[in-house]
Short mmCIF file of C-alpha atoms and ligand atoms in Angstrom, two decimals:
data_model
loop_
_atom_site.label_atom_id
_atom_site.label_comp_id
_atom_site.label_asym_id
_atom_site.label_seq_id
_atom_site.Cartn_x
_atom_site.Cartn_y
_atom_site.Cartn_z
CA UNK A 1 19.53 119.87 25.69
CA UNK A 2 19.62 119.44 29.60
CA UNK A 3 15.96 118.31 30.60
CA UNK A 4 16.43 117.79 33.95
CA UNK A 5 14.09 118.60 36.58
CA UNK A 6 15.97 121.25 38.67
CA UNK A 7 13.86 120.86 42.12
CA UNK A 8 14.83 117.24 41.74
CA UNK A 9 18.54 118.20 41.09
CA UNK A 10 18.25 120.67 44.08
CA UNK A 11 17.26 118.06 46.56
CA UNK A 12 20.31 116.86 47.78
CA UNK A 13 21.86 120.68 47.88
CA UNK A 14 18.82 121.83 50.63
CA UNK A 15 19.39 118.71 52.50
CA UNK A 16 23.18 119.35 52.65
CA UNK A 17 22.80 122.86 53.64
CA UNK A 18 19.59 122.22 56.21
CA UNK A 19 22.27 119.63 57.56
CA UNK A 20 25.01 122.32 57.86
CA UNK A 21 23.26 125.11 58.71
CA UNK A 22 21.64 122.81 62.21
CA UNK A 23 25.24 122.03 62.71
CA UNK A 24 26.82 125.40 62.99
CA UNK A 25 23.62 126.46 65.22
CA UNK A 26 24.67 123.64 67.10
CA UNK A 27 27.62 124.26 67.74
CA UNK A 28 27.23 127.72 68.89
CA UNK A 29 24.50 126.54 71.19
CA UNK A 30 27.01 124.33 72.78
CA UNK A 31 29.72 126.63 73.18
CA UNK A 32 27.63 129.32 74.45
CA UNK A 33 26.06 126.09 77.15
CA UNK A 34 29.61 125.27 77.92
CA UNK A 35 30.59 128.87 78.63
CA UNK A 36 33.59 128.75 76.00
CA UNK A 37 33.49 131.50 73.30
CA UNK A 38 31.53 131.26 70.71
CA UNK A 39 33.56 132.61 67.28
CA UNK A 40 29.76 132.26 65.66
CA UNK A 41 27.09 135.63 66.05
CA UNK A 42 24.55 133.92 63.40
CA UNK A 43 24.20 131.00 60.75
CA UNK A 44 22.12 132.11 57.44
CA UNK A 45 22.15 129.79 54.32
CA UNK A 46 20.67 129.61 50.60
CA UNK A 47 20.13 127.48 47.50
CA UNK A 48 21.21 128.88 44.28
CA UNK A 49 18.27 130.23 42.25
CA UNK A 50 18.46 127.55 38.96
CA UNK A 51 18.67 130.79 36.53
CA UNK A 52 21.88 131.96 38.21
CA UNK A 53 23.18 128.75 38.04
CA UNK A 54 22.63 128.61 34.13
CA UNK A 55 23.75 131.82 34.09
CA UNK A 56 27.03 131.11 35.73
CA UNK A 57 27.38 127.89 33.71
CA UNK A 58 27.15 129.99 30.89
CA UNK A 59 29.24 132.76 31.72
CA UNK A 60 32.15 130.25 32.71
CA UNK A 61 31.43 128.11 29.87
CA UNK A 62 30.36 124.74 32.27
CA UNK A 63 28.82 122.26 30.29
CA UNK A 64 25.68 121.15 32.08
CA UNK A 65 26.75 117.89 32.80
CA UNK A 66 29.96 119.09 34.89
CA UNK A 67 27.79 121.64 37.03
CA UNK A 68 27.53 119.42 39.81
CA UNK A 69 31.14 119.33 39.96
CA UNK A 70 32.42 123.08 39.11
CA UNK A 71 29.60 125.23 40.35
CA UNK A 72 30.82 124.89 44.14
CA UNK A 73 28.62 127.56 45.47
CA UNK A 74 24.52 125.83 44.95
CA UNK A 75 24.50 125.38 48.67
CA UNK A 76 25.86 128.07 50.62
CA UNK A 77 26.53 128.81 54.10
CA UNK A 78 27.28 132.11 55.81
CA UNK A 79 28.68 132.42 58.85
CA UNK A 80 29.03 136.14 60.84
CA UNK A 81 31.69 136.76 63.54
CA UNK A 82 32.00 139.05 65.70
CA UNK A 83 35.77 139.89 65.24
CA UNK A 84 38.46 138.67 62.29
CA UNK A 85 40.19 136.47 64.94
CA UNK A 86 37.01 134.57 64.53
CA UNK A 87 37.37 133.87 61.25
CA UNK A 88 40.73 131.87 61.88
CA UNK A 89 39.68 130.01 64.73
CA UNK A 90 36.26 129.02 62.83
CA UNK A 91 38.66 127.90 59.99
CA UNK A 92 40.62 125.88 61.94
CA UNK A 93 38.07 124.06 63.56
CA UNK A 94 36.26 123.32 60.18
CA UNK A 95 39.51 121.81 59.03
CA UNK A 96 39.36 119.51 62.28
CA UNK A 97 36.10 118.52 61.52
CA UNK A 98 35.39 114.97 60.74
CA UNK A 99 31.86 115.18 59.19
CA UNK A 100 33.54 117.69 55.98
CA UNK A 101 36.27 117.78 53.91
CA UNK A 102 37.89 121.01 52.54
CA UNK A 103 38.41 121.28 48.80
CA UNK A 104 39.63 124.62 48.78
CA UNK A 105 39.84 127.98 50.79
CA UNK A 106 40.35 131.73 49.30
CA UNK A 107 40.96 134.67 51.20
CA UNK A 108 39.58 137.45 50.59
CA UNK A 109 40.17 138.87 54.03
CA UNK A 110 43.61 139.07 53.42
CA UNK A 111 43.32 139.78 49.95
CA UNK A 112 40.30 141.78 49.26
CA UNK A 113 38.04 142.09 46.04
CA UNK A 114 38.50 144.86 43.85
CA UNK A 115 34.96 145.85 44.39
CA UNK A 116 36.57 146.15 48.54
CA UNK A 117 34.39 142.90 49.30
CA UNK A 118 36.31 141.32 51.95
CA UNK A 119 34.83 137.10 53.51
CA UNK A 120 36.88 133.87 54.19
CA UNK A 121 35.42 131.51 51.49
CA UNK A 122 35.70 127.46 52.06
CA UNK A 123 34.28 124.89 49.60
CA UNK A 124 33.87 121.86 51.55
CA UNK A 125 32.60 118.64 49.78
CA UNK A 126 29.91 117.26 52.32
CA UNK A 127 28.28 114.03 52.29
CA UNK A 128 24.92 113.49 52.22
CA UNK A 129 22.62 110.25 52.58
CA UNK A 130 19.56 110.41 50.10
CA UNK A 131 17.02 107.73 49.56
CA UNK A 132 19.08 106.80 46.02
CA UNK A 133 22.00 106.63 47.70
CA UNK A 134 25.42 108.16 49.04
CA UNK A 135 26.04 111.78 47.45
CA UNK A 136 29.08 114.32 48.21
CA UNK A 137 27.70 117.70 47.73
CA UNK A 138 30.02 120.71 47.19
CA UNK A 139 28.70 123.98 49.82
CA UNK A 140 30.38 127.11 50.22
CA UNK A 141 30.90 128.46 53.42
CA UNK A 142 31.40 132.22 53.54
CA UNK A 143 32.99 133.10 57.06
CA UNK A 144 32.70 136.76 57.55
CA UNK A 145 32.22 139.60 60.13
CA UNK A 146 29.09 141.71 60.84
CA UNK A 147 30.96 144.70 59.40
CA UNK A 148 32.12 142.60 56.46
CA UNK A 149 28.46 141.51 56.13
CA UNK A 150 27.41 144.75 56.70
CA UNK A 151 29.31 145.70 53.46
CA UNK A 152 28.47 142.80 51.29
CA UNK A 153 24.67 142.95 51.98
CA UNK A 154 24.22 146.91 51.06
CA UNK A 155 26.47 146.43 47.84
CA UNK A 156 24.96 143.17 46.62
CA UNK A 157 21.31 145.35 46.76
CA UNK A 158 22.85 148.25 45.07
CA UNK A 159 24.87 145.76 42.71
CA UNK A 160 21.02 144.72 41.64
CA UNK A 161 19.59 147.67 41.10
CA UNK A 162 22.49 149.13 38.87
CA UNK A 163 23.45 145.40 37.22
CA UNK A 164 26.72 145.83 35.96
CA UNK A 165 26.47 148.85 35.44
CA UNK A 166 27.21 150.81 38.94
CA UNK A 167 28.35 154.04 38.30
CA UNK A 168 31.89 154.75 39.00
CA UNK A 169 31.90 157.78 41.65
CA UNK A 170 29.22 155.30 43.41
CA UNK A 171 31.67 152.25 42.72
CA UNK A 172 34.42 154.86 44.21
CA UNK A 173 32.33 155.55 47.39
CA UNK A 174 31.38 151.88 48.09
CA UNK A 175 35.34 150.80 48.07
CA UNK A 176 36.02 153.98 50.39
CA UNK A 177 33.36 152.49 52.27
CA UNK A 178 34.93 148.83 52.78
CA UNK A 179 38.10 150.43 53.81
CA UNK A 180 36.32 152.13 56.12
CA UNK A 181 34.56 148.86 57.66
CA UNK A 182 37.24 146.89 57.68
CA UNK A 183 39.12 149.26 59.80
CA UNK A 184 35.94 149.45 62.55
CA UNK A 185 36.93 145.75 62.17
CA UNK A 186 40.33 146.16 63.30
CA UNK A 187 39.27 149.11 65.79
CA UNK A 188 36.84 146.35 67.60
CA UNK A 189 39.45 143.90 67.57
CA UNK A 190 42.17 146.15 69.13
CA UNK A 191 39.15 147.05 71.87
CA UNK A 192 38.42 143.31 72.17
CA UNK A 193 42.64 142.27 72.83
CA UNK A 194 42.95 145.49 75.63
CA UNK A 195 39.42 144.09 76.97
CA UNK A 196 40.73 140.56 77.71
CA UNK A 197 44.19 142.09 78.50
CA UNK A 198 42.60 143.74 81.37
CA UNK A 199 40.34 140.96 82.45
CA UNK A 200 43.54 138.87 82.92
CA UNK A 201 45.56 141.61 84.59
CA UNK A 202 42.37 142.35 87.25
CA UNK A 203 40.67 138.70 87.07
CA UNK A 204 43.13 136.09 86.96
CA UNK A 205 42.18 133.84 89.48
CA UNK A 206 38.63 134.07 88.46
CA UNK A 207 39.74 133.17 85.07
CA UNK A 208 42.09 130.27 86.41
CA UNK A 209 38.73 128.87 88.63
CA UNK A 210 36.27 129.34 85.28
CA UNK A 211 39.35 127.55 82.99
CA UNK A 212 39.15 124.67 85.60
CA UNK A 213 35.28 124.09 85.80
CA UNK A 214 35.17 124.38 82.25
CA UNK A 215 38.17 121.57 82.44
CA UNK A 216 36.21 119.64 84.54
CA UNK A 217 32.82 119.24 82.50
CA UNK A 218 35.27 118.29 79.31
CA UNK A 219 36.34 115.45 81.48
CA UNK A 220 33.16 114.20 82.29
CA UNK A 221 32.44 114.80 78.40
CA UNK A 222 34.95 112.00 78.00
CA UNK A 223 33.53 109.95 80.68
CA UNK A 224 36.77 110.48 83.38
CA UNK A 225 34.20 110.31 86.07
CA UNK A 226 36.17 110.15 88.75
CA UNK A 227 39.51 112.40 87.27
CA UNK A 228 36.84 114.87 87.42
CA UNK A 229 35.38 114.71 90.68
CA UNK A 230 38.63 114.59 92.25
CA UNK A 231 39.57 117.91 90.13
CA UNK A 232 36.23 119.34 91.12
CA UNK A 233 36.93 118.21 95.16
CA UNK A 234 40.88 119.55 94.92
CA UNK A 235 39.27 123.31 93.43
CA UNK A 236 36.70 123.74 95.98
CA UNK A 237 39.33 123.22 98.73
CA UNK A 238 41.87 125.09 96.80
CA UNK A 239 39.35 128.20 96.27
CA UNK A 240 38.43 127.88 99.85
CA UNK A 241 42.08 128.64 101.43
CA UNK A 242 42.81 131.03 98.71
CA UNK A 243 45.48 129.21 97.47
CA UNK A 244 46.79 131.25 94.31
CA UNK A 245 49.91 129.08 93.96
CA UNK A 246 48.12 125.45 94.39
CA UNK A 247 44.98 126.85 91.51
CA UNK A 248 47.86 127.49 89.13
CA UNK A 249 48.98 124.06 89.66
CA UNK A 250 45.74 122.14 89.65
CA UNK A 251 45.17 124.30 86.58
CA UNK A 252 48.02 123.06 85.08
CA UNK A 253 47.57 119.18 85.87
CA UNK A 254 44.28 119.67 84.56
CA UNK A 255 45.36 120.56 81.07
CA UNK A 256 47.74 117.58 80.94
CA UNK A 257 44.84 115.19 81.97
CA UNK A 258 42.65 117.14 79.43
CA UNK A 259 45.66 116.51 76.64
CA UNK A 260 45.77 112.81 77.42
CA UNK A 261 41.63 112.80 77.65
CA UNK A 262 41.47 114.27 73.91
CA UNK A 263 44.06 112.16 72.62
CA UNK A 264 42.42 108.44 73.63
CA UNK A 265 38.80 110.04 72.34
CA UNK A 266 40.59 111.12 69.23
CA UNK A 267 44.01 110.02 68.47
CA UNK A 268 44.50 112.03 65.02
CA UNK A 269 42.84 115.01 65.50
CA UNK A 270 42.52 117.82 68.67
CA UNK A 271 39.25 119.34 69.99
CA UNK A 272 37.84 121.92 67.91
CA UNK A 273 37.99 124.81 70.58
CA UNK A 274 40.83 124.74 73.14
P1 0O2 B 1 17.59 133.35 66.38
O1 0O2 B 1 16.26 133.39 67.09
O2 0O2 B 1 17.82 134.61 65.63
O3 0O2 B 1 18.71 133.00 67.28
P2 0O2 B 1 15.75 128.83 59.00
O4 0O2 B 1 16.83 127.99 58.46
O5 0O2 B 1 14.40 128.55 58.41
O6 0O2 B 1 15.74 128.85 60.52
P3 0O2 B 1 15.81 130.99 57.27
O7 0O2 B 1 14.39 131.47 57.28
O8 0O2 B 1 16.28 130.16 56.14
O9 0O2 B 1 16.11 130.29 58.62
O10 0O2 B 1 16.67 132.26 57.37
P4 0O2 B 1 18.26 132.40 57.26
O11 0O2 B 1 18.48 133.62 56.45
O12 0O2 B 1 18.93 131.13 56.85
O13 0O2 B 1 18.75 132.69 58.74
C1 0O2 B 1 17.97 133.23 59.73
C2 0O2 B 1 18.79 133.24 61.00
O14 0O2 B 1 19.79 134.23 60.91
C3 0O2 B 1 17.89 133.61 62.14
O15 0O2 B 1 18.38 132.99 63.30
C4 0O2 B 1 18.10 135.12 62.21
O16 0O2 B 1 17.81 135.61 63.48
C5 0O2 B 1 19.55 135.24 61.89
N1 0O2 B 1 19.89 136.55 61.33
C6 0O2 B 1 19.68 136.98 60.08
N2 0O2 B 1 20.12 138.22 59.91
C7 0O2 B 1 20.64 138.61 61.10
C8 0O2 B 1 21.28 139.79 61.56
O17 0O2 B 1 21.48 140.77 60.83
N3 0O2 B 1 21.71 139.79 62.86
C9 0O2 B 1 21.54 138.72 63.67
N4 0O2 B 1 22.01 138.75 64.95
N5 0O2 B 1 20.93 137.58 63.27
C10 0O2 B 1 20.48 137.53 62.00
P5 0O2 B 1 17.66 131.77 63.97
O18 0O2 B 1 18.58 130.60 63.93
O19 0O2 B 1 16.32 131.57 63.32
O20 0O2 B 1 17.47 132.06 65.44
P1 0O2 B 2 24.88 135.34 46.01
O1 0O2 B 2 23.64 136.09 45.74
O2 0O2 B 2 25.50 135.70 47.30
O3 0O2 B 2 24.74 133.90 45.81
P2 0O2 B 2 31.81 134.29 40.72
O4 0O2 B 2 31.97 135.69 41.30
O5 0O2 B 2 30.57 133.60 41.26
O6 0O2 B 2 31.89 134.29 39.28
P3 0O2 B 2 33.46 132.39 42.15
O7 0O2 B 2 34.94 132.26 42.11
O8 0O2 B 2 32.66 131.16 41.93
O9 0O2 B 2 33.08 133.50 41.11
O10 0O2 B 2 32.98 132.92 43.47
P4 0O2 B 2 33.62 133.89 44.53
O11 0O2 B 2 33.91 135.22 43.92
O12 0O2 B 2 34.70 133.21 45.30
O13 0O2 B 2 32.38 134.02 45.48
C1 0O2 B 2 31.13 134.24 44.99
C2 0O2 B 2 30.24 134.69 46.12
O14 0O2 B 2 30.96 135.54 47.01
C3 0O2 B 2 29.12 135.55 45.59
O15 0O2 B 2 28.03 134.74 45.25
C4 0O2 B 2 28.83 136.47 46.73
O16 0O2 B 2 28.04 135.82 47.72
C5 0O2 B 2 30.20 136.70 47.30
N1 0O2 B 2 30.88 137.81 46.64
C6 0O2 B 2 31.98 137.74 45.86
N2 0O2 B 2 32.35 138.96 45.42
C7 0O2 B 2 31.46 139.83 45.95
C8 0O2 B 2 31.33 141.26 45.87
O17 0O2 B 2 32.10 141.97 45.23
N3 0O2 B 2 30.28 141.80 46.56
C9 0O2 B 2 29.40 141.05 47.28
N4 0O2 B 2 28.43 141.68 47.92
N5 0O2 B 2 29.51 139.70 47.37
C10 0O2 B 2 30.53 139.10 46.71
P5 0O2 B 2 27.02 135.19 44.14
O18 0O2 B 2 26.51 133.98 43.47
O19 0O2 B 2 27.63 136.22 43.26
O20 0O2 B 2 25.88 135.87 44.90
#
């Protein structure tokens, strides 16, 4: 018989996830303060309630004493996009993190549910300092969109009410219904591409002079003082003659000194956004 006291057991799980979830805030905060894209709209997280981890233990046939290690999905994280490009360029920059490590990833994106339930799952095995000691805690992070989201929430509800039991002209209408988001996904995203299309057709030396101030604060992120000044002189005299020709340029030394910046801060891995 497993005695334990479950708030005590859940401890470490609520730290982990207050811990991520103040990350991934974080991070948007900074993007958005750096004017770079932000691939995160909102962060929401939850603990497992203890009776549906028994009653997943049960239903998979976990002995209690392996739960730790086979329930992956105590702490979870969700994470809503704006568009499905997100959800790759959120991925990739998990992978690059330092402060997680990936155990697995499915994709049910690209391979949807049966019930139509579409999300980017990644188990990441996150360490966690408690007052006994060292623990690695596994969280779930579900990377979705707010149409995905959209779905999920309004057919986990109705999932509750009927239990297993949804009826199947409902069950019918709700996979009709996924279909239906995920192509207002792909509608948003084809909006999106023309969007930027145009802004780089009509705005392209604006873009150039925002790429090279945004250049210029990474540099002083990795304390090139005095690279970045001399950037920051060069594109106020460049901007001033309305050179088109010498921006490109400057634009383009900047990303080499940017490339050699990242790679003494962090020899084995990139930035997380580029
Ligand atoms: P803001 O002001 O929205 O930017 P906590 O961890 O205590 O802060 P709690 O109570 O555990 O949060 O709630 P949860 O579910 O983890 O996440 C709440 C955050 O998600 C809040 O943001 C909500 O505003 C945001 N959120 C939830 N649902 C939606 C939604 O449908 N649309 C949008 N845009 N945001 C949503 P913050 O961080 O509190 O700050
Ligand atoms: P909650 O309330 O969100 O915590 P499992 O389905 O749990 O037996 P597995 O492999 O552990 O199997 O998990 P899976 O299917 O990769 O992901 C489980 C979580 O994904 C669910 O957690 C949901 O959050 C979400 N999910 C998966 N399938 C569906 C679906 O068809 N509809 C909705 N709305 N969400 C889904 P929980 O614990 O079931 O729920």
């Amino acid at each position: 018989m497993d005695t334990r006291d479950w708030g005590q057991f859940l401890i470490p799980y609520e730290q982990a996830l207050e811990e991520l979830k103040v990350k991934f805030r974080s991070l948007r905060t900074e993007l958005k303060k750096r004017h770079t894209y932000s691939p995160i709209e909102f962060v929401t997280g939850r603990i497992k309630h203890v009776s549906s981890i028994l009653e997943k233990a049960q239903r998979l046939h976990i002995p209690t004493d392996e739960i730790e290690h086979r329930i992956e999905d105590i702490a979870g994280l969700r994470i809503m996009c704006q568009f499905v490009a997100d959800i790759a360029m959120l991925t990739e920059a998990i992978r690059n993190r330092k402060d997680m490590t990936i155990v697995h990833e499915k994709d049910y994106v690209r391979n949807k549910k049966p019930s139509g339930y579409r999300s980017y799952h990644i188990i990441v095995s996150y360490p966690i300092q408690t007052s006994l000691g060292m623990k690695h805690i596994l969280a779930e992070i579900q990377l979705r969109t707010l149409a995905m989201n959209f779905w999920a929430t309004i057919e986990h509800s109705l999932s509750y009410k009927f239990g297993q039991h949804v009826p199947e002209p409902i069950r019918q209408r709700l996979v009709g219904a996924a279909e239906a988001a995920f192509r207002l996904d792909e509608e948003m995203s084809s909006i999106r591409d023309d969007v930027v299309a145009a802004q780089m057709l009509f705005n392209d030396q604006s873009v150039l002079v925002a790429s090279v101030l945004r250049g210029v604060q990474e540099l002083y992120f990795y304390n090139k003082v005095k690279e970045a000044n001399e950037f920051h002189w060069e594109l106020g005299h460049v901007v001033a003659l309305d050179e088109r020709k010498r921006l490109k340029t400057l634009y383009e030394k900047l990303q080499k000194a940017l490339h050699d910046a990242r790679q003494a801060a962090q020899p084995e891995r990139d930035t997380l956004f580029l």
